[in-house]
Every structure is written in C-alpha cells, then in structure tokens.
Coordinates of C-alpha atoms and ligand atoms in Angstrom, one line a residue:
M36 CA -40.6 -25.5 -37.6
Q37 CA -41.5 -28.6 -39.7
P38 CA -43.6 -31.1 -37.9
Q39 CA -41.4 -34.0 -38.6
Q40 CA -38.4 -32.5 -37.0
Y41 CA -37.3 -34.0 -33.7
S42 CA -37.6 -31.2 -31.3
I43 CA -35.8 -30.9 -28.0
I44 CA -35.8 -28.4 -25.3
V45 CA -32.7 -27.7 -23.3
L46 CA -32.7 -26.7 -19.7
I47 CA -29.8 -24.7 -18.3
S48 CA -29.0 -22.8 -15.1
G49 CA -25.5 -21.2 -15.9
R50 CA -22.7 -20.8 -18.4
G51 CA -24.2 -23.1 -21.1
S52 CA -21.2 -24.5 -22.7
N53 CA -22.9 -27.7 -23.4
L54 CA -25.8 -25.8 -24.9
K55 CA -23.4 -24.1 -27.2
A56 CA -22.1 -27.4 -28.4
L57 CA -25.6 -28.7 -28.8
I58 CA -26.5 -25.8 -31.0
S59 CA -23.4 -26.0 -33.2
Q60 CA -23.7 -29.8 -33.6
A61 CA -27.4 -30.1 -34.2
R62 CA -28.0 -32.5 -37.3
H63 CA -31.0 -34.5 -36.6
Y64 CA -32.6 -32.6 -33.8
K65 CA -33.9 -29.0 -33.6
I66 CA -33.7 -26.9 -30.4
Q67 CA -37.3 -25.6 -30.0
A68 CA -36.5 -23.6 -26.9
V69 CA -34.1 -23.1 -24.0
L70 CA -35.5 -22.7 -20.5
S71 CA -33.7 -21.6 -17.5
N72 CA -34.7 -21.5 -13.8
N73 CA -32.0 -18.6 -13.6
P74 CA -32.8 -15.4 -15.5
A75 CA -29.1 -14.4 -15.1
A76 CA -27.8 -17.7 -16.7
A77 CA -25.1 -16.6 -19.1
G78 CA -25.9 -19.5 -21.4
L79 CA -29.3 -17.9 -22.5
E80 CA -27.2 -15.7 -24.7
H81 CA -26.0 -18.6 -26.8
A82 CA -29.7 -19.4 -27.5
K83 CA -30.5 -15.7 -28.3
N84 CA -27.5 -15.6 -30.7
A85 CA -28.7 -18.6 -32.5
G86 CA -32.2 -17.3 -32.9
I87 CA -33.7 -20.0 -30.4
S88 CA -36.5 -18.9 -28.1
T89 CA -35.6 -18.5 -24.5
L90 CA -37.9 -18.8 -21.3
A91 CA -36.3 -17.7 -18.1
F92 CA -38.2 -18.3 -15.0
S93 CA -37.7 -16.4 -11.6
R94 CA -38.9 -17.6 -8.4
A95 CA -41.2 -15.0 -6.8
E96 CA -40.5 -13.9 -3.3
G97 CA -42.2 -16.3 -0.9
E98 CA -43.1 -18.7 -3.7
K99 CA -42.9 -22.3 -2.8
L100 CA -40.2 -24.4 -4.7
S101 CA -42.9 -26.9 -5.6
H102 CA -45.0 -24.1 -7.2
F103 CA -42.0 -22.6 -8.9
K104 CA -41.1 -26.2 -10.4
A105 CA -44.7 -26.8 -11.4
R106 CA -44.7 -23.6 -13.5
I107 CA -41.6 -24.8 -15.3
R108 CA -43.2 -28.2 -15.8
D109 CA -46.4 -26.7 -17.3
E110 CA -44.3 -24.8 -19.8
I111 CA -42.3 -27.8 -20.7
C112 CA -45.5 -29.9 -21.3
N113 CA -47.1 -27.1 -23.3
L114 CA -44.1 -27.2 -25.6
T115 CA -44.5 -31.1 -26.2
P116 CA -40.8 -31.7 -27.0
K117 CA -39.8 -35.2 -28.0
L118 CA -36.8 -34.9 -25.6
V119 CA -36.0 -32.8 -22.5
V120 CA -32.3 -32.2 -22.3
L121 CA -30.8 -31.2 -18.9
A122 CA -27.4 -29.3 -19.5
G123 CA -26.1 -27.9 -16.3
Y124 CA -29.6 -27.6 -14.8
M125 CA -29.1 -27.1 -11.1
Q126 CA -32.6 -28.1 -9.9
I127 CA -34.0 -31.6 -9.3
V128 CA -36.6 -32.4 -11.9
E129 CA -40.0 -33.5 -10.4
P130 CA -41.1 -37.1 -10.6
E131 CA -44.3 -35.8 -12.4
L132 CA -42.2 -34.4 -15.2
I133 CA -40.2 -37.6 -15.6
E134 CA -43.4 -39.7 -15.6
S135 CA -45.2 -37.6 -18.2
M136 CA -42.1 -37.6 -20.5
Q137 CA -42.0 -41.4 -20.2
G138 CA -38.2 -41.8 -20.3
R139 CA -37.5 -38.9 -22.6
V140 CA -35.4 -36.8 -20.1
I141 CA -31.7 -37.0 -20.3
N142 CA -28.8 -35.4 -18.4
I143 CA -25.1 -35.2 -18.5
H144 CA -23.1 -35.5 -15.5
P145 CA -19.2 -34.8 -14.9
S146 CA -18.2 -38.2 -13.6
L147 CA -18.1 -41.9 -14.7
L148 CA -21.3 -42.8 -13.0
P149 CA -22.2 -44.5 -10.7
A150 CA -19.1 -43.1 -9.2
Y151 CA -19.2 -39.6 -7.9
P152 CA -22.9 -38.5 -8.3
G153 CA -23.7 -35.1 -7.0
L154 CA -21.6 -31.9 -7.0
H155 CA -17.9 -31.0 -7.0
T156 CA -16.9 -34.2 -8.8
H157 CA -13.5 -33.0 -10.0
E158 CA -12.4 -32.1 -6.5
R159 CA -13.5 -35.5 -5.0
V160 CA -11.8 -37.4 -7.8
L161 CA -8.6 -35.6 -7.0
A162 CA -8.9 -35.9 -3.2
D163 CA -9.4 -39.7 -3.7
G164 CA -6.4 -40.0 -6.0
A165 CA -8.5 -41.8 -8.6
T166 CA -6.8 -42.3 -11.9
R167 CA -9.6 -42.1 -14.3
H168 CA -12.6 -39.6 -14.6
G169 CA -14.9 -38.5 -17.2
C170 CA -18.6 -37.8 -18.0
T171 CA -21.8 -39.8 -18.4
V172 CA -25.0 -39.2 -20.4
H173 CA -27.9 -41.0 -18.8
F174 CA -31.8 -41.1 -18.9
V175 CA -33.1 -39.4 -15.9
D176 CA -35.1 -41.3 -13.4
K177 CA -36.5 -40.3 -10.0
G178 CA -33.1 -40.5 -8.3
V179 CA -30.3 -38.0 -8.4
D180 CA -27.7 -39.1 -11.2
T181 CA -29.1 -42.6 -11.1
G182 CA -30.9 -43.3 -14.4
P183 CA -30.0 -45.8 -17.1
I184 CA -26.5 -44.8 -18.5
I185 CA -26.3 -44.3 -22.3
A186 CA -22.7 -43.4 -22.9
Q187 CA -19.6 -42.2 -21.1
A188 CA -16.2 -40.7 -22.2
A189 CA -13.1 -41.1 -19.9
V190 CA -9.9 -39.1 -19.3
D191 CA -6.8 -40.0 -17.4
V192 CA -6.3 -38.0 -14.3
L193 CA -2.8 -36.6 -14.5
P194 CA -0.4 -36.1 -11.5
T195 CA -0.3 -32.4 -12.3
D196 CA -4.1 -31.9 -12.5
N197 CA -6.0 -29.4 -10.4
P198 CA -9.8 -29.2 -10.3
D199 CA -9.8 -26.6 -13.2
T200 CA -7.6 -28.5 -15.5
L201 CA -9.4 -31.7 -15.0
A202 CA -12.8 -30.0 -15.3
E203 CA -11.5 -28.5 -18.7
R204 CA -10.7 -31.9 -20.2
V205 CA -13.9 -33.5 -18.9
L206 CA -15.8 -30.5 -20.4
A207 CA -14.2 -31.1 -23.8
C208 CA -15.6 -34.7 -23.7
E209 CA -19.0 -33.4 -22.7
H210 CA -19.2 -31.2 -25.7
R211 CA -18.4 -34.1 -28.0
I212 CA -20.6 -36.9 -26.4
Y213 CA -23.8 -35.0 -25.7
P214 CA -24.5 -33.8 -29.1
W215 CA -23.6 -37.3 -30.4
V216 CA -26.0 -39.1 -28.1
I217 CA -28.9 -36.6 -28.9
N218 CA -28.4 -36.9 -32.6
R219 CA -28.5 -40.8 -32.3
I220 CA -31.7 -40.6 -30.1
A221 CA -33.2 -38.4 -32.7
Q222 CA -32.4 -40.9 -35.5
G223 CA -33.9 -43.7 -33.4
S224 CA -30.6 -45.4 -32.9
I225 CA -30.7 -45.1 -29.1
K226 CA -33.8 -45.8 -27.0
L227 CA -34.9 -46.6 -23.6
E228 CA -37.0 -49.8 -23.8
G229 CA -38.5 -51.3 -20.6
G230 CA -36.0 -49.5 -18.5
T231 CA -33.1 -50.7 -20.5
V232 CA -30.9 -48.7 -23.1
S233 CA -30.9 -50.2 -26.5
I234 CA -28.2 -49.1 -29.0
E235 CA -28.3 -50.0 -32.7
A236 CA -25.2 -51.6 -34.2
S237 CA -24.2 -48.6 -36.4
A238 CA -24.2 -46.4 -33.4
R239 CA -22.3 -48.8 -31.2
F240 CA -19.7 -49.0 -34.0
E241 CA -19.5 -45.2 -34.2
A242 CA -19.2 -44.9 -30.5
T243 CA -16.3 -47.2 -30.4
Q244 CA -14.6 -45.3 -33.2
L245 CA -15.1 -42.0 -31.2
G246 CA -13.7 -43.6 -28.1
F247 CA -17.0 -43.5 -26.1
I248 CA -17.9 -46.2 -23.6
L249 CA -21.3 -48.0 -23.7
P250 CA -21.7 -49.5 -20.3
A251 CA -25.2 -51.1 -21.0
L252 CA -23.4 -53.4 -23.7
Q253 CA -20.5 -54.5 -21.5
D254 CA -20.7 -57.8 -19.7
Ligands
LIG541 C1 -21.3 -29.6 -17.0 O1 -20.1 -30.1 -16.3 C2 -22.4 -30.7 -16.8 O2 -21.9 -32.0 -16.8 C3 -23.0 -30.5 -15.4 O3 -23.0 -29.0 -15.2 C4 -22.0 -28.6 -16.1 C5 -22.6 -27.6 -17.0 O4 -21.8 -26.8 -17.7 N1 -24.3 -31.1 -15.2 P1 -22.3 -25.8 -18.8 O5 -23.3 -24.8 -18.2 O6 -22.9 -26.7 -19.9 O7 -20.9 -25.1 -19.3

C-alpha cells in the first residue's frame, strides 16, 4: 500500500452489506483491513473476495469482555489507520479507543438521530406512526449513538410498510451515504474540529445534490 493513501479499517459483526458498498465505492480511501468480533460474520466474505485482509476475533471461554475488547483495540492501534469505520459493529467501542483515535471513529445508524438511538429502529418508527425515517453517519463519542452528526438521508414511511420493507429502503440510503462521507473525509472536506463537524462548500453542494441532509449546517 502506498504510504500517502488514506487507510481505513472497517469493523463489522454481521452480514456486511455496508462493507460491500464501501469496497465498491472506494475512491479516495483504501480499506486496509476488516475486523470482526464475530468469526461467523458473513460480511468477512466480501473482504476476502476483494483481497482485503480480515481479522476475526473470538471471545475465549471465560474471557472478560473488557479483555476481549482490549485485544481488538490493540490490533486496531497496531494497524494505525487514519479512520475507524463501524459498519454494523454490535459492540460498544471502548472510551480508550475513541480517545486514542482523537475523533477519527465513525458509525452509521439506521435512524434520523437523535431520534431512535439503539436497536430495532424500524419497528419502533412504525409502532410510533412516524412519517419520516432514515439513517445517520456520525462521529463516535463515548455515548451510544450520540456523537456529532455528519450527514443523514431520509425516506418517507409508507402506510404499507413493514419493518422489512422500511429497512430495505433505509439500507439503500446507507449504501449511498456512507461511502460518500468517507470519500469526503479522506479528501479532507469533512472534519471534526473542536467537537464540531466542518464541511467544505464543495461537499455541502454535492450533499444537497445527492439529497443528503447536513444537520450541523442547519440553523
Ligand atoms: C445497518 O443498518 C447499520 O446502520 C447498522 O447495522 C446494520 C448493518 O448492516 N449499524 P450490514 O451488516 O452493513 O448489512
């Protein structure tokens, strides 16, 4: 790998459809490795098929969760990526990793945060009768689904929707917005400065063209 390339690592736990989108839409970043806390994660195959190194961690019997997480953290730190990308990673990232990466950990969440943090977002949206839903890409802080928001994509909730149909439309948005954000971070057009998201004019313009929402720039 050329030293000047913007290297990212992707953390997954499951099917890895976002990882697949990140692989196929990589323009300004290079996926250095894919890590999983679940050796059975189907998404690892996408990395292998693309010739990307994979590291799958199993929690040993009786191993404390803190020890397991520390092993994963050590490996991430050894790889010295520019950005850590959570893509369906079902484990809370330790504060030590957030600190050592200095605001260079991002996540995608299937709701329009701050609405519906946590799990089962599609079911909860439908149960509430909400009319709008979507996904959010955000910098990760020490909370759960609470860090500074970079960009969102919204969909209308249809009267005929069930959790699967809604999830499918939201996922299609995820597959567009996550690679876009990461390409723009790699280009230096999106940054976290003093806890605030800054986005260059060209990226703002492009986001609007693509139908993305940039909450940090709205009054
Ligand atoms: C996505 O909905 C993502 O927003 C959430 O977990 C899901 C992962 O899906 N964090 P996939 O493994 O990328 O297909």
